[in-house]
Amino acid sequence: MDVDIPEPGPKDVLIKVKAAAICGTDIHIMEWTPFAQARLKPPVIFGHECSGEVVKMGSQVASLAVGDLVAVETHIPDEACFMCRTGLQHICQNMAIIGVHTDGVFAEYAKIPAVCCWKLPKDTNPDLGAILEPWGVAVNGILKGEINNRSVAVFGCGPIGLMGLGSINAWGASQIFAVEPSETRLKMVPRFAPDAVLLNPAKEDAVKAIMDATGGLGVDVSIDISGNPKGIQGALAVVRRAGRVSLVGLPSEPVTLDLTANIIYKEARVFGSTGRMMWGTWYEMQNLMESGKFDPMPVITDRMPLADFAKGIEMAAGGKAGKIILYP
Ligand SMILES: [Zn+2]
Ligand SMILES: [Zn+2]
């Protein structure tokens, strides 16, 4: 539908959206699940993963200029609460989310707070700019500790898991296990982590396979990106004693866990992980790209005009596509 071009406030910029990516959150919104009903107050333009060109500046914005290409950090911090003032803006107590609480980026133009803009080199492919946000979700979960020369198990190989696997591989993990029930997605793993052991939990006991392959020790690091209760339970089951677990995927309901066996007796360290550090995670991604050791672009499997968003979201919901890019 036609709407007015938004007017940036003093601390905002107006961007012309160059590329937007479809996220699992957008599927929730499109299907109007309880998750979406609890968060959105329509009418709202949704979509949040994007890159765009700054075309208009708020009066107080000094950090950007018209013509800059930016990627968008989805989480809007209030810059005032305890978390923000102690370096943890990404878990701001009063956080708003672009495309959920504010109008988003499935549009030709979007109003973005300058605090949420990550400036990109001018020659950056806008598609790449649009997938930094979801890639950052993986990176924030992975970098809760050492990854170099560690054995790592990843549960869930959707787009975020795939980009995570590529990063883990580039950072020099010693052994990688990829657990994913969709054969289509499992087949994409070698493009990101060529030496990963591929495990399909629909066909085999992935936990047993990982324990056997590590001589009964378990892995140094395990990460759940699936949000599936079995994935979370698996991630906790395969981590070695005093190992590290990152929980990134969001289960839709409470999950039953054996804390005694999996965490307490193991002295396991369990990290929740959400969003991306502002801007530590973004610098980590930039460093990894500049190293030339990992390129996340192969996660993009489909590209289409924004007008086809409903088709794109249906494809994403089908669980077979990688990242889908929309062009306004
Ligand atoms: Zn997202
Ligand atoms: Zn805050």
mmCIF file of C-alpha atoms and ligand atoms in Angstrom:
data_model
loop_
_atom_site.group_PDB
_atom_site.id
_atom_site.type_symbol
_atom_site.label_atom_id
_atom_site.label_comp_id
_atom_site.label_asym_id
_atom_site.label_seq_id
_atom_site.Cartn_x
_atom_site.Cartn_y
_atom_site.Cartn_z
ATOM 1 C CA MET A 1 0.000 0.000 0.000
ATOM 2 C CA ASP A 2 1.022 3.624 -0.385
ATOM 3 C CA VAL A 3 2.054 5.433 2.776
ATOM 4 C CA ASP A 4 3.782 8.743 3.387
ATOM 5 C CA ILE A 5 7.562 8.811 3.380
ATOM 6 C CA PRO A 6 8.486 8.997 7.079
ATOM 7 C CA GLU A 7 10.036 12.170 8.448
ATOM 8 C CA PRO A 8 13.205 11.509 10.495
ATOM 9 C CA GLY A 9 13.250 12.864 14.051
ATOM 10 C CA PRO A 10 16.303 14.809 15.332
ATOM 11 C CA LYS A 11 18.263 11.622 16.132
ATOM 12 C CA ASP A 12 17.071 9.569 13.117
ATOM 13 C CA VAL A 13 18.053 9.204 9.502
ATOM 14 C CA LEU A 14 15.808 8.397 6.573
ATOM 15 C CA ILE A 15 17.175 5.571 4.453
ATOM 16 C CA LYS A 16 16.238 4.392 0.999
ATOM 17 C CA VAL A 17 16.059 0.624 1.493
ATOM 18 C CA LYS A 18 18.442 -1.150 -0.903
ATOM 19 C CA ALA A 19 17.954 -4.745 0.208
ATOM 20 C CA ALA A 20 15.873 -6.376 2.938
ATOM 21 C CA ALA A 21 16.047 -9.955 4.185
ATOM 22 C CA ILE A 22 13.253 -12.165 5.481
ATOM 23 C CA CYS A 23 13.642 -13.376 9.081
ATOM 24 C CA GLY A 24 11.837 -15.980 11.188
ATOM 25 C CA THR A 25 10.227 -13.103 13.063
ATOM 26 C CA ASP A 26 8.585 -11.985 9.809
ATOM 27 C CA ILE A 27 7.075 -15.457 9.423
ATOM 28 C CA HIS A 28 5.568 -15.116 12.926
ATOM 29 C CA ILE A 29 4.132 -11.739 11.957
ATOM 30 C CA MET A 30 2.739 -12.964 8.651
ATOM 31 C CA GLU A 31 1.128 -15.992 10.319
ATOM 32 C CA TRP A 32 0.009 -13.749 13.215
ATOM 33 C CA THR A 33 1.176 -16.213 15.866
ATOM 34 C CA PRO A 34 0.820 -15.510 19.631
ATOM 35 C CA PHE A 35 4.439 -14.251 19.493
ATOM 36 C CA ALA A 36 3.415 -11.577 16.971
ATOM 37 C CA GLN A 37 0.087 -10.777 18.651
ATOM 38 C CA ALA A 38 1.874 -10.066 21.914
ATOM 39 C CA ARG A 39 4.298 -7.600 20.323
ATOM 40 C CA LEU A 40 2.837 -5.759 17.317
ATOM 41 C CA LYS A 41 0.211 -3.068 17.332
ATOM 42 C CA PRO A 42 -0.990 -2.785 13.723
ATOM 43 C CA PRO A 43 -0.847 -1.022 11.438
ATOM 44 C CA VAL A 44 2.916 -1.442 11.348
ATOM 45 C CA ILE A 45 5.334 -1.928 8.463
ATOM 46 C CA PHE A 46 7.321 -5.029 9.335
ATOM 47 C CA GLY A 47 10.725 -6.266 8.196
ATOM 48 C CA HIS A 48 13.945 -5.355 10.011
ATOM 49 C CA GLU A 49 17.011 -6.865 8.312
ATOM 50 C CA CYS A 50 18.254 -4.414 5.721
ATOM 51 C CA SER A 51 20.796 -2.124 4.204
ATOM 52 C CA GLY A 52 20.021 1.278 2.782
ATOM 53 C CA GLU A 53 21.354 4.611 1.681
ATOM 54 C CA VAL A 54 21.014 7.624 3.946
ATOM 55 C CA VAL A 55 18.910 10.195 2.085
ATOM 56 C CA LYS A 56 17.888 12.578 4.867
ATOM 57 C CA MET A 57 19.437 13.450 8.222
ATOM 58 C CA GLY A 58 17.943 14.346 11.576
ATOM 59 C CA SER A 59 19.171 17.704 12.901
ATOM 60 C CA GLN A 60 21.254 16.137 15.703
ATOM 61 C CA VAL A 61 22.910 13.347 13.725
ATOM 62 C CA ALA A 62 26.647 13.936 13.399
ATOM 63 C CA SER A 63 27.910 10.406 12.811
ATOM 64 C CA LEU A 64 26.513 9.913 9.296
ATOM 65 C CA ALA A 65 26.115 11.789 6.023
ATOM 66 C CA VAL A 66 23.682 11.750 3.123
ATOM 67 C CA GLY A 67 24.867 9.114 0.664
ATOM 68 C CA ASP A 68 26.265 6.753 3.317
ATOM 69 C CA LEU A 69 25.426 3.082 2.900
ATOM 70 C CA VAL A 70 24.372 1.546 6.217
ATOM 71 C CA ALA A 71 23.298 -1.775 7.639
ATOM 72 C CA VAL A 72 20.654 -1.656 10.338
ATOM 73 C CA GLU A 73 20.949 -2.926 13.891
ATOM 74 C CA THR A 74 17.412 -4.011 14.722
ATOM 75 C CA HIS A 75 17.454 -3.330 18.449
ATOM 76 C CA ILE A 76 16.815 0.261 19.466
ATOM 77 C CA PRO A 77 18.413 1.000 22.845
ATOM 78 C CA ASP A 78 17.095 3.855 24.995
ATOM 79 C CA GLU A 79 20.716 4.859 25.798
ATOM 80 C CA ALA A 80 19.608 5.693 29.335
ATOM 81 C CA CYS A 81 18.989 2.532 31.393
ATOM 82 C CA PHE A 82 21.440 0.602 33.594
ATOM 83 C CA MET A 83 22.288 -1.869 30.787
ATOM 84 C CA CYS A 84 22.914 0.844 28.208
ATOM 85 C CA ARG A 85 25.039 2.830 30.621
ATOM 86 C CA THR A 86 27.164 -0.216 31.458
ATOM 87 C CA GLY A 87 28.042 -1.158 27.876
ATOM 88 C CA LEU A 88 25.220 -3.613 27.184
ATOM 89 C CA GLN A 89 22.922 -1.662 24.884
ATOM 90 C CA HIS A 90 21.887 -4.845 23.083
ATOM 91 C CA ILE A 91 20.005 -5.994 26.178
ATOM 92 C CA CYS A 92 18.550 -2.578 27.005
ATOM 93 C CA GLN A 93 15.756 -2.784 29.571
ATOM 94 C CA ASN A 94 13.492 -0.660 27.388
ATOM 95 C CA MET A 95 14.479 -2.028 24.031
ATOM 96 C CA ALA A 96 12.277 -1.496 21.001
ATOM 97 C CA ILE A 97 12.651 -3.552 17.835
ATOM 98 C CA ILE A 98 12.506 -2.108 14.341
ATOM 99 C CA GLY A 99 9.718 -3.679 12.292
ATOM 100 C CA VAL A 100 8.021 -4.948 15.453
ATOM 101 C CA HIS A 101 7.521 -1.949 17.759
ATOM 102 C CA THR A 102 8.282 0.674 15.085
ATOM 103 C CA ASP A 103 7.703 0.803 11.345
ATOM 104 C CA GLY A 104 10.242 -1.406 9.605
ATOM 105 C CA VAL A 105 12.037 -1.895 6.345
ATOM 106 C CA PHE A 106 9.722 -3.776 3.982
ATOM 107 C CA ALA A 107 9.230 -0.410 2.320
ATOM 108 C CA GLU A 108 11.014 1.944 -0.053
ATOM 109 C CA TYR A 109 12.008 4.268 2.781
ATOM 110 C CA ALA A 110 12.496 3.726 6.493
ATOM 111 C CA LYS A 111 13.160 5.995 9.459
ATOM 112 C CA ILE A 112 16.073 4.526 11.447
ATOM 113 C CA PRO A 113 17.598 5.867 14.677
ATOM 114 C CA ALA A 114 21.181 6.899 13.938
ATOM 115 C CA VAL A 115 22.296 4.840 16.955
ATOM 116 C CA CYS A 116 21.205 1.738 14.987
ATOM 117 C CA CYS A 117 23.199 2.457 11.827
ATOM 118 C CA TRP A 118 26.382 0.564 10.966
ATOM 119 C CA LYS A 119 28.245 2.386 8.210
ATOM 120 C CA LEU A 120 29.426 0.180 5.365
ATOM 121 C CA PRO A 121 32.116 0.856 2.764
ATOM 122 C CA LYS A 122 30.387 2.417 -0.258
ATOM 123 C CA ASP A 123 31.206 -0.511 -2.558
ATOM 124 C CA THR A 124 29.576 -3.097 -0.227
ATOM 125 C CA ASN A 125 26.974 -5.313 -1.880
ATOM 126 C CA PRO A 126 23.651 -4.192 -0.305
ATOM 127 C CA ASP A 127 22.618 -7.864 -0.043
ATOM 128 C CA LEU A 128 25.553 -8.439 2.293
ATOM 129 C CA GLY A 129 24.496 -5.452 4.377
ATOM 130 C CA ALA A 130 21.053 -7.014 4.798
ATOM 131 C CA ILE A 131 22.372 -10.287 6.269
ATOM 132 C CA LEU A 132 24.810 -8.849 8.812
ATOM 133 C CA GLU A 133 22.067 -8.616 11.442
ATOM 134 C CA PRO A 134 21.154 -12.336 11.376
ATOM 135 C CA TRP A 135 24.800 -13.345 11.010
ATOM 136 C CA GLY A 136 25.470 -11.290 14.134
ATOM 137 C CA VAL A 137 22.920 -13.379 16.040
ATOM 138 C CA ALA A 138 25.142 -16.401 15.448
ATOM 139 C CA VAL A 139 28.390 -14.546 16.146
ATOM 140 C CA ASN A 140 27.158 -13.185 19.473
ATOM 141 C CA GLY A 141 26.259 -16.721 20.575
ATOM 142 C CA ILE A 142 29.513 -18.261 19.351
ATOM 143 C CA LEU A 143 31.841 -15.681 20.891
ATOM 144 C CA LYS A 144 30.827 -16.177 24.500
ATOM 145 C CA GLY A 145 34.317 -17.659 24.861
ATOM 146 C CA GLU A 146 37.198 -19.279 22.978
ATOM 147 C CA ILE A 147 36.417 -21.019 19.704
ATOM 148 C CA ASN A 148 39.859 -21.500 18.127
ATOM 149 C CA ASN A 149 41.063 -25.104 18.407
ATOM 150 C CA ARG A 150 37.869 -26.147 20.214
ATOM 151 C CA SER A 151 35.467 -28.920 19.246
ATOM 152 C CA VAL A 152 32.053 -27.435 18.532
ATOM 153 C CA ALA A 153 28.550 -28.830 17.987
ATOM 154 C CA VAL A 154 25.869 -26.691 16.336
ATOM 155 C CA PHE A 155 22.215 -27.675 16.644
ATOM 156 C CA GLY A 156 20.119 -26.056 13.914
ATOM 157 C CA CYS A 157 21.468 -25.246 10.443
ATOM 158 C CA GLY A 158 19.006 -22.686 9.152
ATOM 159 C CA PRO A 159 20.457 -19.471 7.726
ATOM 160 C CA ILE A 160 21.775 -18.288 11.119
ATOM 161 C CA GLY A 161 23.241 -21.708 11.890
ATOM 162 C CA LEU A 162 24.918 -21.891 8.472
ATOM 163 C CA MET A 163 26.544 -18.484 8.866
ATOM 164 C CA GLY A 164 27.535 -19.533 12.380
ATOM 165 C CA LEU A 165 29.149 -22.714 11.044
ATOM 166 C CA GLY A 166 31.122 -20.698 8.488
ATOM 167 C CA SER A 167 32.362 -18.391 11.230
ATOM 168 C CA ILE A 168 33.272 -21.267 13.558
ATOM 169 C CA ASN A 169 35.193 -22.883 10.723
ATOM 170 C CA ALA A 170 37.012 -19.647 9.868
ATOM 171 C CA TRP A 171 37.929 -19.080 13.516
ATOM 172 C CA GLY A 172 39.725 -22.420 13.534
ATOM 173 C CA ALA A 173 37.568 -24.857 15.473
ATOM 174 C CA SER A 174 39.312 -28.226 15.675
ATOM 175 C CA GLN A 175 36.228 -30.358 15.039
ATOM 176 C CA ILE A 176 32.700 -29.336 14.005
ATOM 177 C CA PHE A 177 29.425 -31.246 14.268
ATOM 178 C CA ALA A 178 26.337 -29.933 12.479
ATOM 179 C CA VAL A 179 22.956 -31.277 13.602
ATOM 180 C CA GLU A 180 19.904 -30.558 11.444
ATOM 181 C CA PRO A 181 16.762 -32.571 10.600
ATOM 182 C CA SER A 182 16.216 -30.967 7.163
ATOM 183 C CA GLU A 183 18.300 -32.767 4.526
ATOM 184 C CA THR A 184 18.133 -29.699 2.269
ATOM 185 C CA ARG A 185 19.762 -27.553 4.919
ATOM 186 C CA LEU A 186 22.212 -30.224 6.029
ATOM 187 C CA LYS A 187 23.415 -30.438 2.429
ATOM 188 C CA MET A 188 24.267 -26.708 2.530
ATOM 189 C CA VAL A 189 26.614 -27.125 5.504
ATOM 190 C CA PRO A 190 29.777 -28.154 3.555
ATOM 191 C CA ARG A 191 29.762 -24.814 1.717
ATOM 192 C CA PHE A 192 30.216 -23.144 5.099
ATOM 193 C CA ALA A 193 32.160 -25.734 7.097
ATOM 194 C CA PRO A 194 33.677 -28.266 4.645
ATOM 195 C CA ASP A 195 34.950 -30.664 7.310
ATOM 196 C CA ALA A 196 31.885 -30.640 9.562
ATOM 197 C CA VAL A 197 30.401 -33.989 10.549
ATOM 198 C CA LEU A 198 26.792 -33.910 9.316
ATOM 199 C CA LEU A 199 24.176 -35.461 11.587
ATOM 200 C CA ASN A 200 20.468 -35.787 10.892
ATOM 201 C CA PRO A 201 18.624 -36.396 14.188
ATOM 202 C CA ALA A 202 15.574 -37.626 12.259
ATOM 203 C CA LYS A 203 17.673 -40.542 11.027
ATOM 204 C CA GLU A 204 20.212 -41.186 13.769
ATOM 205 C CA ASP A 205 21.005 -40.527 17.419
ATOM 206 C CA ALA A 206 23.044 -37.338 16.993
ATOM 207 C CA VAL A 207 23.941 -37.114 20.701
ATOM 208 C CA LYS A 208 25.348 -40.633 20.710
ATOM 209 C CA ALA A 209 27.248 -39.988 17.483
ATOM 210 C CA ILE A 210 28.922 -36.892 18.960
ATOM 211 C CA MET A 211 29.763 -38.653 22.244
ATOM 212 C CA ASP A 212 31.241 -41.599 20.324
ATOM 213 C CA ALA A 213 33.252 -39.308 18.034
ATOM 214 C CA THR A 214 34.754 -37.495 21.032
ATOM 215 C CA GLY A 215 35.651 -40.706 22.874
ATOM 216 C CA GLY A 216 32.876 -40.163 25.407
ATOM 217 C CA LEU A 217 34.232 -36.743 26.437
ATOM 218 C CA GLY A 218 31.754 -34.505 24.628
ATOM 219 C CA VAL A 219 32.521 -31.228 22.839
ATOM 220 C CA ASP A 220 34.201 -28.144 24.268
ATOM 221 C CA VAL A 221 31.464 -25.859 22.976
ATOM 222 C CA SER A 222 27.879 -26.500 21.916
ATOM 223 C CA ILE A 223 25.413 -24.050 20.507
ATOM 224 C CA ASP A 224 21.696 -24.375 19.967
ATOM 225 C CA ILE A 225 20.348 -22.210 17.182
ATOM 226 C CA SER A 226 17.250 -24.331 16.562
ATOM 227 C CA GLY A 227 15.128 -23.310 19.539
ATOM 228 C CA ASN A 228 13.734 -26.819 19.326
ATOM 229 C CA PRO A 229 13.515 -28.547 22.749
ATOM 230 C CA LYS A 230 15.391 -31.564 21.356
ATOM 231 C CA GLY A 231 18.126 -29.281 20.031
ATOM 232 C CA ILE A 232 18.506 -27.531 23.380
ATOM 233 C CA GLN A 233 18.536 -30.835 25.246
ATOM 234 C CA GLY A 234 21.057 -32.171 22.724
ATOM 235 C CA ALA A 235 23.338 -29.156 23.082
ATOM 236 C CA LEU A 236 23.408 -29.635 26.854
ATOM 237 C CA ALA A 237 23.876 -33.401 26.584
ATOM 238 C CA VAL A 238 26.925 -33.276 24.289
ATOM 239 C CA VAL A 239 28.936 -30.568 26.037
ATOM 240 C CA ARG A 240 31.879 -31.914 28.012
ATOM 241 C CA ARG A 241 32.413 -31.277 31.715
ATOM 242 C CA ALA A 242 33.294 -27.602 32.293
ATOM 243 C CA GLY A 243 32.351 -26.970 28.662
ATOM 244 C CA ARG A 244 30.383 -24.042 27.324
ATOM 245 C CA VAL A 245 26.844 -23.952 25.944
ATOM 246 C CA SER A 246 25.249 -21.027 24.128
ATOM 247 C CA LEU A 247 21.483 -20.962 23.743
ATOM 248 C CA VAL A 248 20.517 -18.786 20.795
ATOM 249 C CA GLY A 249 17.324 -20.336 19.367
ATOM 250 C CA LEU A 250 14.011 -19.382 20.960
ATOM 251 C CA PRO A 251 11.770 -22.234 22.120
ATOM 252 C CA SER A 252 8.093 -21.295 21.926
ATOM 253 C CA GLU A 253 7.309 -23.101 25.189
ATOM 254 C CA PRO A 254 9.157 -23.993 28.423
ATOM 255 C CA VAL A 255 11.675 -26.815 27.908
ATOM 256 C CA THR A 256 12.312 -29.668 30.345
ATOM 257 C CA LEU A 257 16.008 -30.066 31.153
ATOM 258 C CA ASP A 258 17.983 -32.446 33.357
ATOM 259 C CA LEU A 259 19.985 -29.797 35.206
ATOM 260 C CA THR A 260 21.718 -32.255 37.535
ATOM 261 C CA ALA A 261 23.265 -34.393 34.827
ATOM 262 C CA ASN A 262 23.776 -31.744 32.173
ATOM 263 C CA ILE A 263 24.793 -28.603 34.014
ATOM 264 C CA ILE A 264 25.421 -29.018 37.751
ATOM 265 C CA TYR A 265 27.518 -32.189 37.777
ATOM 266 C CA LYS A 266 29.281 -31.058 34.632
ATOM 267 C CA GLU A 267 30.010 -27.567 35.906
ATOM 268 C CA ALA A 268 28.865 -26.510 32.445
ATOM 269 C CA ARG A 269 28.758 -22.810 31.649
ATOM 270 C CA VAL A 270 25.488 -21.898 29.968
ATOM 271 C CA PHE A 271 25.027 -18.590 28.175
ATOM 272 C CA GLY A 272 21.828 -17.071 26.904
ATOM 273 C CA SER A 273 22.440 -15.017 23.807
ATOM 274 C CA THR A 274 20.225 -12.500 22.078
ATOM 275 C CA GLY A 275 20.790 -9.999 19.315
ATOM 276 C CA ARG A 276 24.249 -8.593 18.799
ATOM 277 C CA MET A 277 26.696 -6.601 20.898
ATOM 278 C CA MET A 278 26.645 -2.958 19.892
ATOM 279 C CA TRP A 279 29.073 -2.861 18.328
ATOM 280 C CA GLY A 280 31.498 -5.560 19.349
ATOM 281 C CA THR A 281 29.731 -8.252 17.327
ATOM 282 C CA TRP A 282 29.699 -6.032 14.229
ATOM 283 C CA TYR A 283 33.445 -5.422 14.465
ATOM 284 C CA GLU A 284 33.981 -9.185 14.775
ATOM 285 C CA MET A 285 32.019 -9.724 11.542
ATOM 286 C CA GLN A 286 33.914 -6.943 9.796
ATOM 287 C CA ASN A 287 37.244 -8.425 10.897
ATOM 288 C CA LEU A 288 36.244 -11.868 9.693
ATOM 289 C CA MET A 289 35.149 -10.549 6.287
ATOM 290 C CA GLU A 290 38.331 -8.520 5.889
ATOM 291 C CA SER A 291 40.402 -11.598 6.722
ATOM 292 C CA GLY A 292 38.933 -13.193 3.595
ATOM 293 C CA LYS A 293 38.364 -16.416 5.536
ATOM 294 C CA PHE A 294 34.581 -16.355 5.395
ATOM 295 C CA ASP A 295 31.980 -14.936 3.064
ATOM 296 C CA PRO A 296 28.381 -15.321 4.289
ATOM 297 C CA MET A 297 26.850 -14.515 0.872
ATOM 298 C CA PRO A 298 26.151 -18.162 -0.148
ATOM 299 C CA VAL A 299 23.462 -18.225 2.564
ATOM 300 C CA ILE A 300 21.347 -16.134 0.179
ATOM 301 C CA THR A 301 19.411 -18.568 -1.995
ATOM 302 C CA ASP A 302 16.645 -16.393 -3.437
ATOM 303 C CA ARG A 303 16.118 -12.799 -4.512
ATOM 304 C CA MET A 304 12.837 -11.153 -5.493
ATOM 305 C CA PRO A 305 11.026 -7.819 -5.637
ATOM 306 C CA LEU A 306 9.436 -6.589 -2.416
ATOM 307 C CA ALA A 307 6.032 -6.937 -4.093
ATOM 308 C CA ASP A 308 6.537 -10.728 -3.877
ATOM 309 C CA PHE A 309 7.104 -10.671 -0.100
ATOM 310 C CA ALA A 310 4.200 -13.048 0.611
ATOM 311 C CA LYS A 311 5.732 -15.668 -1.678
ATOM 312 C CA GLY A 312 9.132 -15.117 -0.076
ATOM 313 C CA ILE A 313 7.777 -15.542 3.428
ATOM 314 C CA GLU A 314 5.969 -18.721 2.383
ATOM 315 C CA MET A 315 9.250 -20.071 0.985
ATOM 316 C CA ALA A 316 11.100 -19.130 4.169
ATOM 317 C CA ALA A 317 8.406 -20.806 6.287
ATOM 318 C CA GLY A 318 8.821 -23.977 4.219
ATOM 319 C CA GLY A 319 12.261 -24.405 5.798
ATOM 320 C CA LYS A 320 14.055 -25.160 2.555
ATOM 321 C CA ALA A 321 15.332 -21.762 1.506
ATOM 322 C CA GLY A 322 18.385 -19.992 2.854
ATOM 323 C CA LYS A 323 18.143 -16.237 3.222
ATOM 324 C CA ILE A 324 15.680 -14.525 0.885
ATOM 325 C CA ILE A 325 16.390 -10.958 -0.204
ATOM 326 C CA LEU A 326 13.641 -8.497 -1.161
ATOM 327 C CA TYR A 327 14.225 -5.391 -3.264
ATOM 328 C CA PRO A 328 11.831 -2.443 -2.882
HETATM 329 ZN ZN ZN B 1 15.759 -10.973 12.224
HETATM 330 ZN ZN ZN B 2 18.699 0.953 27.793
#
